[in-house]
Short mmCIF file of C-alpha atoms in Angstrom, two decimals:
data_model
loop_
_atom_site.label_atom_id
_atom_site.label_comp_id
_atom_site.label_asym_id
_atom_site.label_seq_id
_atom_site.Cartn_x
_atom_site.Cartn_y
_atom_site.Cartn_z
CA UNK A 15 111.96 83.52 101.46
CA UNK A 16 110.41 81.27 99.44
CA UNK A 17 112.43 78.07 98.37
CA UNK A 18 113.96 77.62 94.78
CA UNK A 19 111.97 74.15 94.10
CA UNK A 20 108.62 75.45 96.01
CA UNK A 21 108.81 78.74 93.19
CA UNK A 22 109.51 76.13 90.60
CA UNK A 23 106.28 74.33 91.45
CA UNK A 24 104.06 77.42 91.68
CA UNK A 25 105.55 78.79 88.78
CA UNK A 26 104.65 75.36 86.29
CA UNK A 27 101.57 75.40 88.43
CA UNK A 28 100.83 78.93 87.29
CA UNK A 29 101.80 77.53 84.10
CA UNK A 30 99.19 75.25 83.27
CA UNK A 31 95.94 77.53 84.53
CA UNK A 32 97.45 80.47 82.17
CA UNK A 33 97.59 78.01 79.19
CA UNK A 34 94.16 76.75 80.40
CA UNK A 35 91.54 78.67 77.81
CA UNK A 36 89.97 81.04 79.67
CA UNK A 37 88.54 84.34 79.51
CA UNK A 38 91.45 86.48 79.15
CA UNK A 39 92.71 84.18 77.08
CA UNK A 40 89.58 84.44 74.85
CA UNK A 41 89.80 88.18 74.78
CA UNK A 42 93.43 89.11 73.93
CA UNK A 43 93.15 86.26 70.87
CA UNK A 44 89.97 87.90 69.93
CA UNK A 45 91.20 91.42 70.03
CA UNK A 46 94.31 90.68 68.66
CA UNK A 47 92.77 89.05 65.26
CA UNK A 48 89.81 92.02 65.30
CA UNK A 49 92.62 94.90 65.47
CA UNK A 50 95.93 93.45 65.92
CA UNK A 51 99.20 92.66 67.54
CA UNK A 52 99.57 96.15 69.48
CA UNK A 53 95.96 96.43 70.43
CA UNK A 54 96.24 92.81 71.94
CA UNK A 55 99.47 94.42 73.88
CA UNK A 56 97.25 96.79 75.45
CA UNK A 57 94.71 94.81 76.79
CA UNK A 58 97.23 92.72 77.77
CA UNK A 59 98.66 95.66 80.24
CA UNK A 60 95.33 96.33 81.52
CA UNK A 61 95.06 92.49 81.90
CA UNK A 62 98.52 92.32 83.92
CA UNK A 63 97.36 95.25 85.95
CA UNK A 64 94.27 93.38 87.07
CA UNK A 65 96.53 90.41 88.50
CA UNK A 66 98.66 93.11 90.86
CA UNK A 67 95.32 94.34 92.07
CA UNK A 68 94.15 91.37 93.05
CA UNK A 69 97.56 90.03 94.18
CA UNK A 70 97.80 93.33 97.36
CA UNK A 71 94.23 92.85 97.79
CA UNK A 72 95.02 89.28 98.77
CA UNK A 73 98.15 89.57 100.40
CA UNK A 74 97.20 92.88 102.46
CA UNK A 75 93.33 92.54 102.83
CA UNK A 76 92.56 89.11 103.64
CA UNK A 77 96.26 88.10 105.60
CA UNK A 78 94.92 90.82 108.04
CA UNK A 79 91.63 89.54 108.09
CA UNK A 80 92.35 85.89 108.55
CA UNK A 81 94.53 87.25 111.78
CA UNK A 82 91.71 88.93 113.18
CA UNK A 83 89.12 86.11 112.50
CA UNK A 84 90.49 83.06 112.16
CA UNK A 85 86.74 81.40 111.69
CA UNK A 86 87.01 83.64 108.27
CA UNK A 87 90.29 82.07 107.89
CA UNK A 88 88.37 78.66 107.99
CA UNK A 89 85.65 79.30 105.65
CA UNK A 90 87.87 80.58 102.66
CA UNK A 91 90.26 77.57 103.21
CA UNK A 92 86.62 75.23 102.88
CA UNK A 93 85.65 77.54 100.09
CA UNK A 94 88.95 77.61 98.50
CA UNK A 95 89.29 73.74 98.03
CA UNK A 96 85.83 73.41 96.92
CA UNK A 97 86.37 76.01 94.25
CA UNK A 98 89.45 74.30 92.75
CA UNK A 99 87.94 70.97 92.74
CA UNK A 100 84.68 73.20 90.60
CA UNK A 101 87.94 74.04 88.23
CA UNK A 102 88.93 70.36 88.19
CA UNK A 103 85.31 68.87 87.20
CA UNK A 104 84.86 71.66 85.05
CA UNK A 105 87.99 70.83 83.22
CA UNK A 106 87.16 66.98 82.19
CA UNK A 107 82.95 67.43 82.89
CA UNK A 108 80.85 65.97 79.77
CA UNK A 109 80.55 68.37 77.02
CA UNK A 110 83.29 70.49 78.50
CA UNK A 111 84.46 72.81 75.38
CA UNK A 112 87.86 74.53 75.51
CA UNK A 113 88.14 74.51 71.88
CA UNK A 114 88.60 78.77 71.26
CA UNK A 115 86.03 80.01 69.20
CA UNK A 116 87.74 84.00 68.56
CA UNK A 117 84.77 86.83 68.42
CA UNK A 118 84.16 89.87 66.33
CA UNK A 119 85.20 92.54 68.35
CA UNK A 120 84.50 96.64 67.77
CA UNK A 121 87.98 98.76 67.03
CA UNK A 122 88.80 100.55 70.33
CA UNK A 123 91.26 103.23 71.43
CA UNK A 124 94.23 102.71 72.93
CA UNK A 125 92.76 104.16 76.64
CA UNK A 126 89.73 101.71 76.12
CA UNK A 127 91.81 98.76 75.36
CA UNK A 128 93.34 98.80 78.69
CA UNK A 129 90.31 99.59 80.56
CA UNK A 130 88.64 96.76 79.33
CA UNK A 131 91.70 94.27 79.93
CA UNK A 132 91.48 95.35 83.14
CA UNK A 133 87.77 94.97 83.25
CA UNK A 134 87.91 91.38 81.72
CA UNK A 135 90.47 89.78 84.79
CA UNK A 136 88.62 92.07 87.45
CA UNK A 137 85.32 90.73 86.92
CA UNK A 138 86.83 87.37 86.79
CA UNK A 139 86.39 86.76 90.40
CA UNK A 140 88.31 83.61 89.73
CA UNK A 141 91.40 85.55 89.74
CA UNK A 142 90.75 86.82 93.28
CA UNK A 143 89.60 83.41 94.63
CA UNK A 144 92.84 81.49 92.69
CA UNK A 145 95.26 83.54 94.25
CA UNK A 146 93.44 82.93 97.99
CA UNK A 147 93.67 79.05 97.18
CA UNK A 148 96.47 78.43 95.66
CA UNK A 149 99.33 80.68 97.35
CA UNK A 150 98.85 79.09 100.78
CA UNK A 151 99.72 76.17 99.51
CA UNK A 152 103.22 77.06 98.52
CA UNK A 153 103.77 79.57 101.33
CA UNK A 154 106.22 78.11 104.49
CA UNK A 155 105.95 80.65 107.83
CA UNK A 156 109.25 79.15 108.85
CA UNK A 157 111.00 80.71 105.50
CA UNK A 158 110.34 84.13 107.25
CA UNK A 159 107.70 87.11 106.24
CA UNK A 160 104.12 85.36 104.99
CA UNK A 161 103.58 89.03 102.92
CA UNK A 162 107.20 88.73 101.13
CA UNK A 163 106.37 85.27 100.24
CA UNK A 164 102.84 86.16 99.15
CA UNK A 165 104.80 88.78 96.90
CA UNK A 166 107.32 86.54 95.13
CA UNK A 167 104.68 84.13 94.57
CA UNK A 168 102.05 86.83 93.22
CA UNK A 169 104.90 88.56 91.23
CA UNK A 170 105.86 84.90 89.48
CA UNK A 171 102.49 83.87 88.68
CA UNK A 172 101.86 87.67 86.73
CA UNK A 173 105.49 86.65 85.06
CA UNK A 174 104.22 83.24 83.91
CA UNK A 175 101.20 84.97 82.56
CA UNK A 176 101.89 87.83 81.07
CA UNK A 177 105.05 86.11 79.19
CA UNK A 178 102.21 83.11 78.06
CA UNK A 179 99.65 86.04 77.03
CA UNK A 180 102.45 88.07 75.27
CA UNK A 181 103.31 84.87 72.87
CA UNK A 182 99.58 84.70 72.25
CA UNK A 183 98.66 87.85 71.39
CA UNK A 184 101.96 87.58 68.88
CA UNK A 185 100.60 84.71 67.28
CA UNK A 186 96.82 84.84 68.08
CA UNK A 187 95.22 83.61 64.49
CA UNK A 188 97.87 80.74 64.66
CA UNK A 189 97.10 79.86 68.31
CA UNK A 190 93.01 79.65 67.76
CA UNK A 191 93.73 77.57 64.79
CA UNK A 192 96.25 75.31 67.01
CA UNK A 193 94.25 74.75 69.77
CA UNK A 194 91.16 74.10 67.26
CA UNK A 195 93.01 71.56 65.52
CA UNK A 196 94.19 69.14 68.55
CA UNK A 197 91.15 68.04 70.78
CA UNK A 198 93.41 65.25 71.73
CA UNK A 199 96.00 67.91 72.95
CA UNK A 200 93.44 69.77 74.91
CA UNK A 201 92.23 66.76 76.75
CA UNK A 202 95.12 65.20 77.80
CA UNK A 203 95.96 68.66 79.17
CA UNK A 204 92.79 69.35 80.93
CA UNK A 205 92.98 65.89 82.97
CA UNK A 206 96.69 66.87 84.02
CA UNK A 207 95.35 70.37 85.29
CA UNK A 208 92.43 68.29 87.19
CA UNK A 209 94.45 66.31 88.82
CA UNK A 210 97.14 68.69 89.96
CA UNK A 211 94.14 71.11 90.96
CA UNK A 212 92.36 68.31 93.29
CA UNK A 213 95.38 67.39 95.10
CA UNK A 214 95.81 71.47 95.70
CA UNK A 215 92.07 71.38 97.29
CA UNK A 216 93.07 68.01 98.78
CA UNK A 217 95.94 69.72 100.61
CA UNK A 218 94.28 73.03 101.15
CA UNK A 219 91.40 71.21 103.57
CA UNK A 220 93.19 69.49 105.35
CA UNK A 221 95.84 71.82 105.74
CA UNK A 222 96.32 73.45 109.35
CA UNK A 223 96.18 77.54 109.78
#
């Protein structure tokens, strides 16, 4: 089972890439303003629903793989850390913008708000890659069952970002104009999510299978 402190960690870990503008982020503030608070709701169910896909596929999918091919194992770990030090330069690059610009979005139905929530974090193949990086990190196969632990950590990270999401989508025109207003805010922030995202990949290659 997964320690109190090490869920602690993932969980303000988990923290700062959900308040990290992104684009689910960008789409529940933009549909929220376009058609409001329960339309952003929806998408956000459809978003939520998007993270437990990708969590099984990851935990079921790829655990079984890695046994059966270690070298596979390998090349996703190499992958893995290079990807979240691409998140970390892209955080604090030159001419980085995170400032959120909301969009004009059409009115949907109900049925077609959720689809495309889902859509948005599916074809985000961030998502998939994130949760391949970062829960190894926190995961201890001397705390018992690797899948249970994958689980817990999955299960806390959709927590942390559907409870983040839910108080944006409640306060989206307020939350554009926040973030718009503090660039000083932003960068601080971005630099603190670079650095704890290069010591993950830091760990993560020269971490042992």
């Amino acid at each position: 089972m997964v320690s109190f402190s090490t869920l602690i960690a993932f969980a303000l870990v988990s923290l700062g890439l959900v308040c990290s503008p992104g684009p689910n982020m960008i789409y529940l503030i933009s549909r929220s303003i376009t058609q409001g608070r329960m339309a952003g709701i929806i998408s956000l169910l459809g978003v939520v629903l998007g993270f437990v896909i990708y969590m099984v596929a990851t935990m079921l999918g790829l655990t079984a793989l890695f046994i059966a091919v270690p070298f596979i194992y390998e090349v996703v770990k190499w992958a893995g850390a290079a990807y979240l030090l691409w998140l970390a330069w892209n955080a604090i690059k030159p001419g980085a913008s995170p400032i959120l610009e909301p969009r004009s979005l059409a009115i949907e139905s109900p049925k077609k708000l959720f689809f495309m929530g889902l859509m948005t974090n599916l074809l985000n193949p961030k998502i998939a890659i994130l949760y391949v990086s970062l829960l190894p990190q926190f995961q201890d196969p001397s705390r018992g069952s690797l899948l249970l632990q994958g689980m817990t950590l999955g299960l806390t990270q959709i927590a942390v970002s559907f409870t983040v999401n839910l108080l944006i989508v409640l306060a989206a025109s307020r939350v554009a104009s926040w973030f718009g207003k503090r660039p000083a805010w932003l960068k601080v922030q971005r630099y603190l999510m670079a650095s704890v995202l290069t010591g993950l990949a830091a760990r993560m290659a020269f971490d042992r299978r």
